[in-house]
XYZ file of C-alpha atoms in Angstrom:
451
model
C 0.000 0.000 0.000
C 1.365 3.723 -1.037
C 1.314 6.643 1.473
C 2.123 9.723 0.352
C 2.605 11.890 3.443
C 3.642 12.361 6.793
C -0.291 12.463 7.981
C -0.987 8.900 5.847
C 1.510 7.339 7.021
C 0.630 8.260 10.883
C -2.522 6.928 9.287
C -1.665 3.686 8.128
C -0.260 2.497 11.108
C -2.829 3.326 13.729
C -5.247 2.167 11.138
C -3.777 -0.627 10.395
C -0.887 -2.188 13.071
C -0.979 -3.019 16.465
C 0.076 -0.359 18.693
C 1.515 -0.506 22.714
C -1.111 -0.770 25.225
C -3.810 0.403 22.494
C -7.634 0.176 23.641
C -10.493 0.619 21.167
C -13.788 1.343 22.827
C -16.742 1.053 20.394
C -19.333 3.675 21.445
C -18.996 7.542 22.380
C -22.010 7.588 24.736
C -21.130 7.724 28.426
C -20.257 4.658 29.352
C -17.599 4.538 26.227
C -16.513 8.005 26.972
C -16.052 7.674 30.387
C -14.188 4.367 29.774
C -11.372 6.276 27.122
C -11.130 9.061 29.193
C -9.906 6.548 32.625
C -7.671 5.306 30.031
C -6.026 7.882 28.859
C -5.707 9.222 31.930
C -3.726 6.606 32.699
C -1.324 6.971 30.270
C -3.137 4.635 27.316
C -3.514 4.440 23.916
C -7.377 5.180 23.469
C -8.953 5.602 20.060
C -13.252 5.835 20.333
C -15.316 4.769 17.350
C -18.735 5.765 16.953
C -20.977 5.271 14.380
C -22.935 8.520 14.488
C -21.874 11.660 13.892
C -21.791 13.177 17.687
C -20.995 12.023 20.594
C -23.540 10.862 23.714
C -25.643 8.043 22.762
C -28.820 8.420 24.291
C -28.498 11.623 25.863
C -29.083 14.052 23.203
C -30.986 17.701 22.582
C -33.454 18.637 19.904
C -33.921 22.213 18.829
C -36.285 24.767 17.201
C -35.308 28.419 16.380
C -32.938 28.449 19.369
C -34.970 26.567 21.749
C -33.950 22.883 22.958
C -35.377 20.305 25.119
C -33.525 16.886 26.050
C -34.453 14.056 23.775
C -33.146 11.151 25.561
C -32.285 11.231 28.919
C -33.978 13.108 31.020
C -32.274 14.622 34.217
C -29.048 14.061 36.355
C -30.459 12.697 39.862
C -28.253 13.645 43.090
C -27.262 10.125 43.864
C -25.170 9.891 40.615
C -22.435 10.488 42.573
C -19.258 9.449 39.773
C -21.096 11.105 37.285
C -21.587 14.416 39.042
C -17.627 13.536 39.575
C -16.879 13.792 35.642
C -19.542 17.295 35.573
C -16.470 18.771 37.865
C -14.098 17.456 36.079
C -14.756 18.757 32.945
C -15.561 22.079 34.627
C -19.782 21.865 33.809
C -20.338 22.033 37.849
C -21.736 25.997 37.596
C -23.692 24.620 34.502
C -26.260 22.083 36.800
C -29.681 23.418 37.698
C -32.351 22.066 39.228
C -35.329 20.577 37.257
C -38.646 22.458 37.619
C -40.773 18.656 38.058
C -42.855 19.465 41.376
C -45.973 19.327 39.786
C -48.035 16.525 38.061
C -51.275 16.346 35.952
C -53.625 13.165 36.313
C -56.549 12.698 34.645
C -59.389 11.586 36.504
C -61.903 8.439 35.423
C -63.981 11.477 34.156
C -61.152 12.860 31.639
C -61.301 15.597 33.855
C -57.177 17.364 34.806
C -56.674 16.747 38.401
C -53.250 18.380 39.829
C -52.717 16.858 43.253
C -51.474 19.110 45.827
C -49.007 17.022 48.973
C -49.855 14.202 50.649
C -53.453 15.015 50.722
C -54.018 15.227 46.818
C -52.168 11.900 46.284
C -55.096 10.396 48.766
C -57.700 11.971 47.037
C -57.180 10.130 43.690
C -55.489 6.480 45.544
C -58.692 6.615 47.614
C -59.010 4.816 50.827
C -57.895 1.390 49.869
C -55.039 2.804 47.387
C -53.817 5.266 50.262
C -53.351 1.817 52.086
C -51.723 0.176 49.701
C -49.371 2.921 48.738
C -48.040 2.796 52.800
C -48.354 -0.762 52.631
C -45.869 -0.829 49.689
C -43.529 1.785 51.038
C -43.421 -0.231 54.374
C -42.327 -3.381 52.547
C -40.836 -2.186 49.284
C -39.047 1.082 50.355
C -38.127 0.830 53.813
C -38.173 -3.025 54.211
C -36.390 -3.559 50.742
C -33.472 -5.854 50.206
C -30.372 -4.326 49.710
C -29.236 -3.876 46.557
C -27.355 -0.934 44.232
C -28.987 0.959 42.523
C -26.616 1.426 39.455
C -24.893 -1.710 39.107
C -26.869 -5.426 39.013
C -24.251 -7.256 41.207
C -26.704 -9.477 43.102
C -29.837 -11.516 41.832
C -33.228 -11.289 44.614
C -35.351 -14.262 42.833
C -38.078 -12.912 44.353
C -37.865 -9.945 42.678
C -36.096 -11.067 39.946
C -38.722 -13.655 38.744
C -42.020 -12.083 38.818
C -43.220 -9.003 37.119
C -44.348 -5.987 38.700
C -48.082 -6.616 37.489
C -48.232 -10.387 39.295
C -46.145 -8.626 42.561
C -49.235 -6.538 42.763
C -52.302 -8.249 41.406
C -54.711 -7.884 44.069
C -54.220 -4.718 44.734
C -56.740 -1.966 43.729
C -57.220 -0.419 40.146
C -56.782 3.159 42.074
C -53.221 2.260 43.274
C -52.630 0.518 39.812
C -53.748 3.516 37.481
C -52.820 6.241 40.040
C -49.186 4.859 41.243
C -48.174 1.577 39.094
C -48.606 2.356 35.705
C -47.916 5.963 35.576
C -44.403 5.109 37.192
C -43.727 2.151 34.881
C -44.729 4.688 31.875
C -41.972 7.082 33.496
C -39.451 5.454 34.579
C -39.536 1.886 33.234
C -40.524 2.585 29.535
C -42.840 0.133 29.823
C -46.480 -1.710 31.349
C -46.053 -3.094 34.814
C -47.027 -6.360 33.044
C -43.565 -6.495 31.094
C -40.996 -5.268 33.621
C -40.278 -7.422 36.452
C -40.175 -6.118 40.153
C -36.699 -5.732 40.494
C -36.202 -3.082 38.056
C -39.384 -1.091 39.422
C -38.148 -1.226 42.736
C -34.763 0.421 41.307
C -36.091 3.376 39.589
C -39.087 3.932 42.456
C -36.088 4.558 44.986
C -34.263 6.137 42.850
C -37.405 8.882 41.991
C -38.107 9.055 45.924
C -34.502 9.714 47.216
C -33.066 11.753 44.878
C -33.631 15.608 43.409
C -33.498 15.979 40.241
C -31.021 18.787 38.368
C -29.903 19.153 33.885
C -26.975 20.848 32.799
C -26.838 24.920 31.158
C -26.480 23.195 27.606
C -28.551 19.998 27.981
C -27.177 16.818 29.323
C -25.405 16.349 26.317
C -22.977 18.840 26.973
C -20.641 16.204 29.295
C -20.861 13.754 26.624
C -19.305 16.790 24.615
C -17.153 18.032 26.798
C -15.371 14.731 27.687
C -15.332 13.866 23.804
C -13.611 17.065 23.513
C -10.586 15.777 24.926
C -10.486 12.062 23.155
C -9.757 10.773 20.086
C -13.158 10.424 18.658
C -13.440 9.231 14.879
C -17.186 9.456 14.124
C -19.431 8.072 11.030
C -16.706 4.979 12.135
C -19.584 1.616 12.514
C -17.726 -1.520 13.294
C -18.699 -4.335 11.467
C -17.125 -7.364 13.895
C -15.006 -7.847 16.345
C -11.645 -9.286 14.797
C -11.048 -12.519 16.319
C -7.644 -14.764 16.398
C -6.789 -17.999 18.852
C -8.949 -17.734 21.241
C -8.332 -13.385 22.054
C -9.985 -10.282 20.134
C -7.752 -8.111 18.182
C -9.182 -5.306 17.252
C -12.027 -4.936 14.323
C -13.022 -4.665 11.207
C -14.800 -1.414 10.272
C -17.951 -1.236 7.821
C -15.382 0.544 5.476
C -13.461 -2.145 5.527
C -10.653 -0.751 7.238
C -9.296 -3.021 10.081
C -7.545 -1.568 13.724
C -5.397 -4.001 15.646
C -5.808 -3.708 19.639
C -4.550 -5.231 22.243
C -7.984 -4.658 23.908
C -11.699 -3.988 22.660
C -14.105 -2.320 24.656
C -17.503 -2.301 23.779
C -19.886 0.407 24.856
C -22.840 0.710 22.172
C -26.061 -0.705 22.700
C -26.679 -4.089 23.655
C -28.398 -4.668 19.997
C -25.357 -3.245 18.364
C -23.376 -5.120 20.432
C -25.120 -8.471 19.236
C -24.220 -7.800 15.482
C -20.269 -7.363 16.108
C -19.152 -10.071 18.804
C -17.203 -12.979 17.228
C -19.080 -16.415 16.226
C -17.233 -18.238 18.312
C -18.665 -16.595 21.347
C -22.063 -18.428 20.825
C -23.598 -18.161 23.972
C -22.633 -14.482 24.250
C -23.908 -13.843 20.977
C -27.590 -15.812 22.329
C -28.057 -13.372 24.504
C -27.428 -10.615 23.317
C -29.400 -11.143 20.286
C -31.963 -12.275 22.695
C -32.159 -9.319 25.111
C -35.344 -7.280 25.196
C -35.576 -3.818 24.777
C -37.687 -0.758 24.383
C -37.577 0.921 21.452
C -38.644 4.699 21.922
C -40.554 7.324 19.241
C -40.330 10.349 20.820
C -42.545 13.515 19.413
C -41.913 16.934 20.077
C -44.437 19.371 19.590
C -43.042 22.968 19.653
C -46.040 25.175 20.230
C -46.330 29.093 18.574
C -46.992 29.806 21.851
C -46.771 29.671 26.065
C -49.501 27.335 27.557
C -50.653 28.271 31.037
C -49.947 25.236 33.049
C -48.573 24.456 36.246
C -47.700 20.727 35.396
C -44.440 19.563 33.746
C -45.463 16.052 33.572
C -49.333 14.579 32.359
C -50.463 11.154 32.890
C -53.759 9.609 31.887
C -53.861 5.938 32.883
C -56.790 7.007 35.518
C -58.867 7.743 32.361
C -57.776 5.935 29.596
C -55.917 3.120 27.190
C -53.542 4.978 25.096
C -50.478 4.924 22.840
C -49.384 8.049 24.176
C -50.197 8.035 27.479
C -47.678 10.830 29.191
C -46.672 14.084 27.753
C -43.704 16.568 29.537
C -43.821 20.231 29.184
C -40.216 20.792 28.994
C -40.643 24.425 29.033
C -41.395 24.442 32.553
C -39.058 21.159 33.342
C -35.578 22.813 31.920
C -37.124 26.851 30.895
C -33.113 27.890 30.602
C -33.516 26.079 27.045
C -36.588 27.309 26.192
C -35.668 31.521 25.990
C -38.567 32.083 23.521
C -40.619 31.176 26.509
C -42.823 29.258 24.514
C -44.342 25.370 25.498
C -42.266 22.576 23.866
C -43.973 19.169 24.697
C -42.918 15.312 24.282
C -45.409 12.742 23.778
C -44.519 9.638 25.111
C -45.390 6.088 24.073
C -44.563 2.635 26.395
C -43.771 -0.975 25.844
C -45.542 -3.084 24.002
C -47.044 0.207 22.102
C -43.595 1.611 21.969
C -42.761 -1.568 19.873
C -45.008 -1.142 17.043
C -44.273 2.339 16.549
C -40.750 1.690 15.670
C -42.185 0.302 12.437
C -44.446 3.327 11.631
C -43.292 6.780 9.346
C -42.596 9.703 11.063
C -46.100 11.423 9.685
C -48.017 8.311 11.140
C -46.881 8.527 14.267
C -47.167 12.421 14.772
C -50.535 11.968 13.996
C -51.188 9.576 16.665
C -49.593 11.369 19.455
C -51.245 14.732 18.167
C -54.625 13.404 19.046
C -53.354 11.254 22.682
C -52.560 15.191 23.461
C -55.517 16.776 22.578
C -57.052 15.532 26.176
C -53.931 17.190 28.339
C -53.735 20.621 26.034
C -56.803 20.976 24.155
C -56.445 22.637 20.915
C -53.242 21.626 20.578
C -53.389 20.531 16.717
C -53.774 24.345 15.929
C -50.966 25.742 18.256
C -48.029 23.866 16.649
C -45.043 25.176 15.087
C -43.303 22.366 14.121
C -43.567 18.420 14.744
C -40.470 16.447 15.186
C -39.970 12.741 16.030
C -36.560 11.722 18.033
C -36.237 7.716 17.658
C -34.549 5.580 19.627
C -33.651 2.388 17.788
C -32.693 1.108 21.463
C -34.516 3.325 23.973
C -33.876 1.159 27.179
C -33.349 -1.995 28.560
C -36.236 -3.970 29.360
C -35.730 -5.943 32.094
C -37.938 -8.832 32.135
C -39.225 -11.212 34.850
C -35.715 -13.241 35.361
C -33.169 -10.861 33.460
C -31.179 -10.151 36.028
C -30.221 -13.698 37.045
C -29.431 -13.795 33.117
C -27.313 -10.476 33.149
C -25.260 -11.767 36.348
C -24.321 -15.242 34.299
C -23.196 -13.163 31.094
C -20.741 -10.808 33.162
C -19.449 -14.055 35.244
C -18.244 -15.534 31.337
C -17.415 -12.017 30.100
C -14.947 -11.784 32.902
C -13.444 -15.223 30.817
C -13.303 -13.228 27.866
C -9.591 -12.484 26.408
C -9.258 -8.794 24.496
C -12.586 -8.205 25.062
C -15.134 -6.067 27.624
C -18.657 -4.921 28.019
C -19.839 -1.209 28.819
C -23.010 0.597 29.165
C -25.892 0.995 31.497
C -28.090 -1.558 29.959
C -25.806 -4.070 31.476
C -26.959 -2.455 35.257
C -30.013 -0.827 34.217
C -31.503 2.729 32.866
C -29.404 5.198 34.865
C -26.829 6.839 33.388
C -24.674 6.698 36.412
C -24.585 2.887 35.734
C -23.217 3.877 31.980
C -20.461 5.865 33.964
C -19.559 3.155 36.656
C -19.521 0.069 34.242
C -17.276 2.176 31.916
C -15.129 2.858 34.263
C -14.978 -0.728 35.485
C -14.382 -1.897 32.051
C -11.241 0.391 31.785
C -9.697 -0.409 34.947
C -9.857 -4.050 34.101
C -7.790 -3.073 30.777
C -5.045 -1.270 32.992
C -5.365 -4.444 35.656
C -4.081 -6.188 32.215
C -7.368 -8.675 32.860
């Protein structure tokens, strides 16, 4: 092969030869960032591919005539403590501020918006039996709980593990269930309570009640930018396989058909990505990953010509009705320092199994379904908008399934087997992204360990 400069030839041999203590991590979203940068920070060789053009993964913003709103992750929670650890580093910590979610909207069986004030406004729409229930379950589930982290699966609870959230809870009322269960399934599961098992809804209902809630200046996004900043990132860079020689992975082979030797592979893109490039010879690997469930998400974003006079950032009509789009966010009053036009941005969103069949609709089809689930929370709202955008996510979250985390726990035991070869990212340990930052950073310090 001819080179012709200085630039090629510098090139040619990263491209193409092994290099000293050289790491590839596949994936610039936080788990792969935060992976390169505890690499390089110890002194190796870190090159990130990443098959998009930008860097983050599934925290991302979307914009209209200079106002944004996050379209993937949400908010940075207070208990993310190594997380909040890389916002200092990279000098964002003057950039967090506090979400604006106090409020919620309900609608009652009537259809009717119900905005429940305290303690005494949750009662009101649980009703007597649901107001028991809810302390029942707090008693058991919240204060009673088995230990467990909440941003890395490290130990399997079979009786949490094997039963899904709507068989934990299956004789208790439809108040509690349309009031409590499903709305914070919707939220913070992605799906139904009937495919999620009761492990995972425990996680992200302890999560919700222990920690506040804050964004960054930019959007989350911004870290993922920051840190990227810093790395060698080579974007519009998909990996077709994971190179694969005598029993150890050696680098991979790009969809160009470039190849880059390494003495170490870390991959940190989705677990359905993940499935396409592993080697054949890592069959039961390859099983389940193929095999792991997921939530694909079909965001739409609504960006109004004007304010709406609300005091709600979040909607939820379960109490009422069956519906694709079942929760909406008014991210103008969630996150109103990206919003300076002051006018209402909203998000329609869908949940698992619905979520599922959406992926396979056009963009126009499914605006036009979550433009009429909104009309009930903001009527009118057909003639107020601006523009209509939808933000897809091919892999939205993890769906943890009755029995997935006894499943997860057996795939890291054999990954730890694995020669040249780790796994990053928070669907390995859940939604969070503090998970995405602690399992990257656990996948790098087993490359320096020399595991």
């Amino acid at each position: 092969m001819m080179v012709s400069a200085s630039s090629d030839l510098q090139n040619y041999f990263q491209t193409y030869l092994p290099m000293n203590d050289n790491t590839i991590v596949i994936g610039a979203g936080l788990a792969g960032l935060t992976a390169a940068s505890t690499l390089k920070a110890a002194g190796k060789n870190v090159v990130v591919l990443e098959a998009s053009n930008c860097a983050g993964g599934r925290t991302m913003r979307i914009t209209h005539n200079g106002d944004a709103a996050e379209a993937g992750a949400q908010g940075v929670h207070s208990g993310y403590l190594e997380l909040l650890k890389l916002v200092k580093r990279y000098g964002l910590s003057g950039d967090l501020i506090p979400q604006s979610n106090t409020q919620a909207c309900y609608l009652s069986r009537s259809g009717e918006h119900v905005f429940p004030s305290g303690n005494f406004g949750v009662r009101k729409l649980l009703g007597v039996r649901g107001t028991a229930e809810l302390a029942w379950f707090m008693v058991r589930y919240m204060l009673m709980m088995k230990k467990f982290s909440l941003y890395e699966i490290h130990r399997d609870i079979p009786e949490y593990d094997n039963i899904s959230t709507a068989e934990a809870f299956s004789g208790t009322s439809e108040e509690f269930k349309d009031y409590f269960l499903r709305p914070a399934a919707h939220a913070m599961v992605g799906t139904d309570i009937e495919h999620t098992n009761l492990y995972h809804f425990l996680n992200l209902v302890k999560l919700v009640l222990t920690t506040k809630v804050m964004t960054l200046r930019r959007g989350i996004a911004s870290l993922a930018e920051a840190i990227a900043d810093t790395l060698d990132v080579r974007y519009e860079s998909e990996v077709e396989k994971l190179l694969y020689e005598r029993g150890h992975v050696t680098g991979v082979l790009l969809k160009s058909g470039a190849t880059m030797k390494a003495d170490h592979v870390i991959v940190a893109c989705p677990i359905g990505a993940a499935a396409k490039i592993v080697p054949e010879e890592y069959v039961v690997q390859r099983e389940f990953l193929s095999a792991f469930p997921n939530v694909p998400l079909s965001l739409v974003y609504f960006f109004l010509d004007r304010p709406l006079k609300t005091s709600a950032y979040v909607y939820m009509g379960h109490g009422h009705r069956k519906a694709t789009f079942n929760m909406a966010l008014n991210h103008t009053l969630k996150t109103p320092h990206l919003v300076p036009s002051g006018k209402t941005i909203i998000s329609a969103w869908p949940c698992y199994p619905d979520s599922a069949l959406l992926a396979q609709q056009s963009d126009a089809e499914i605006i036009a379904k979550a433009l009429d689930d909104m009309e009930i929370f903001f009527p009118g709202i057909a003639g107020m908008v601006e523009e209509a955008k939808v933000q897809r996510h091919h892999w939205g979250f993890a769906r943890l399934s009755p029995g997935m985390h006894a499943k997860i726990l057996e795939f890291k035991r054999q990954a730890q087997e694995l020669r040249g070869v780790s796994f990053a990212g928070n669907d390995y340990d859940g939604v969070h992204m503090e998970s995405a930052v602690q399992s990257g950073a656990r996948a790098a310090e087993r490359v320096i360990s020399g595991q």
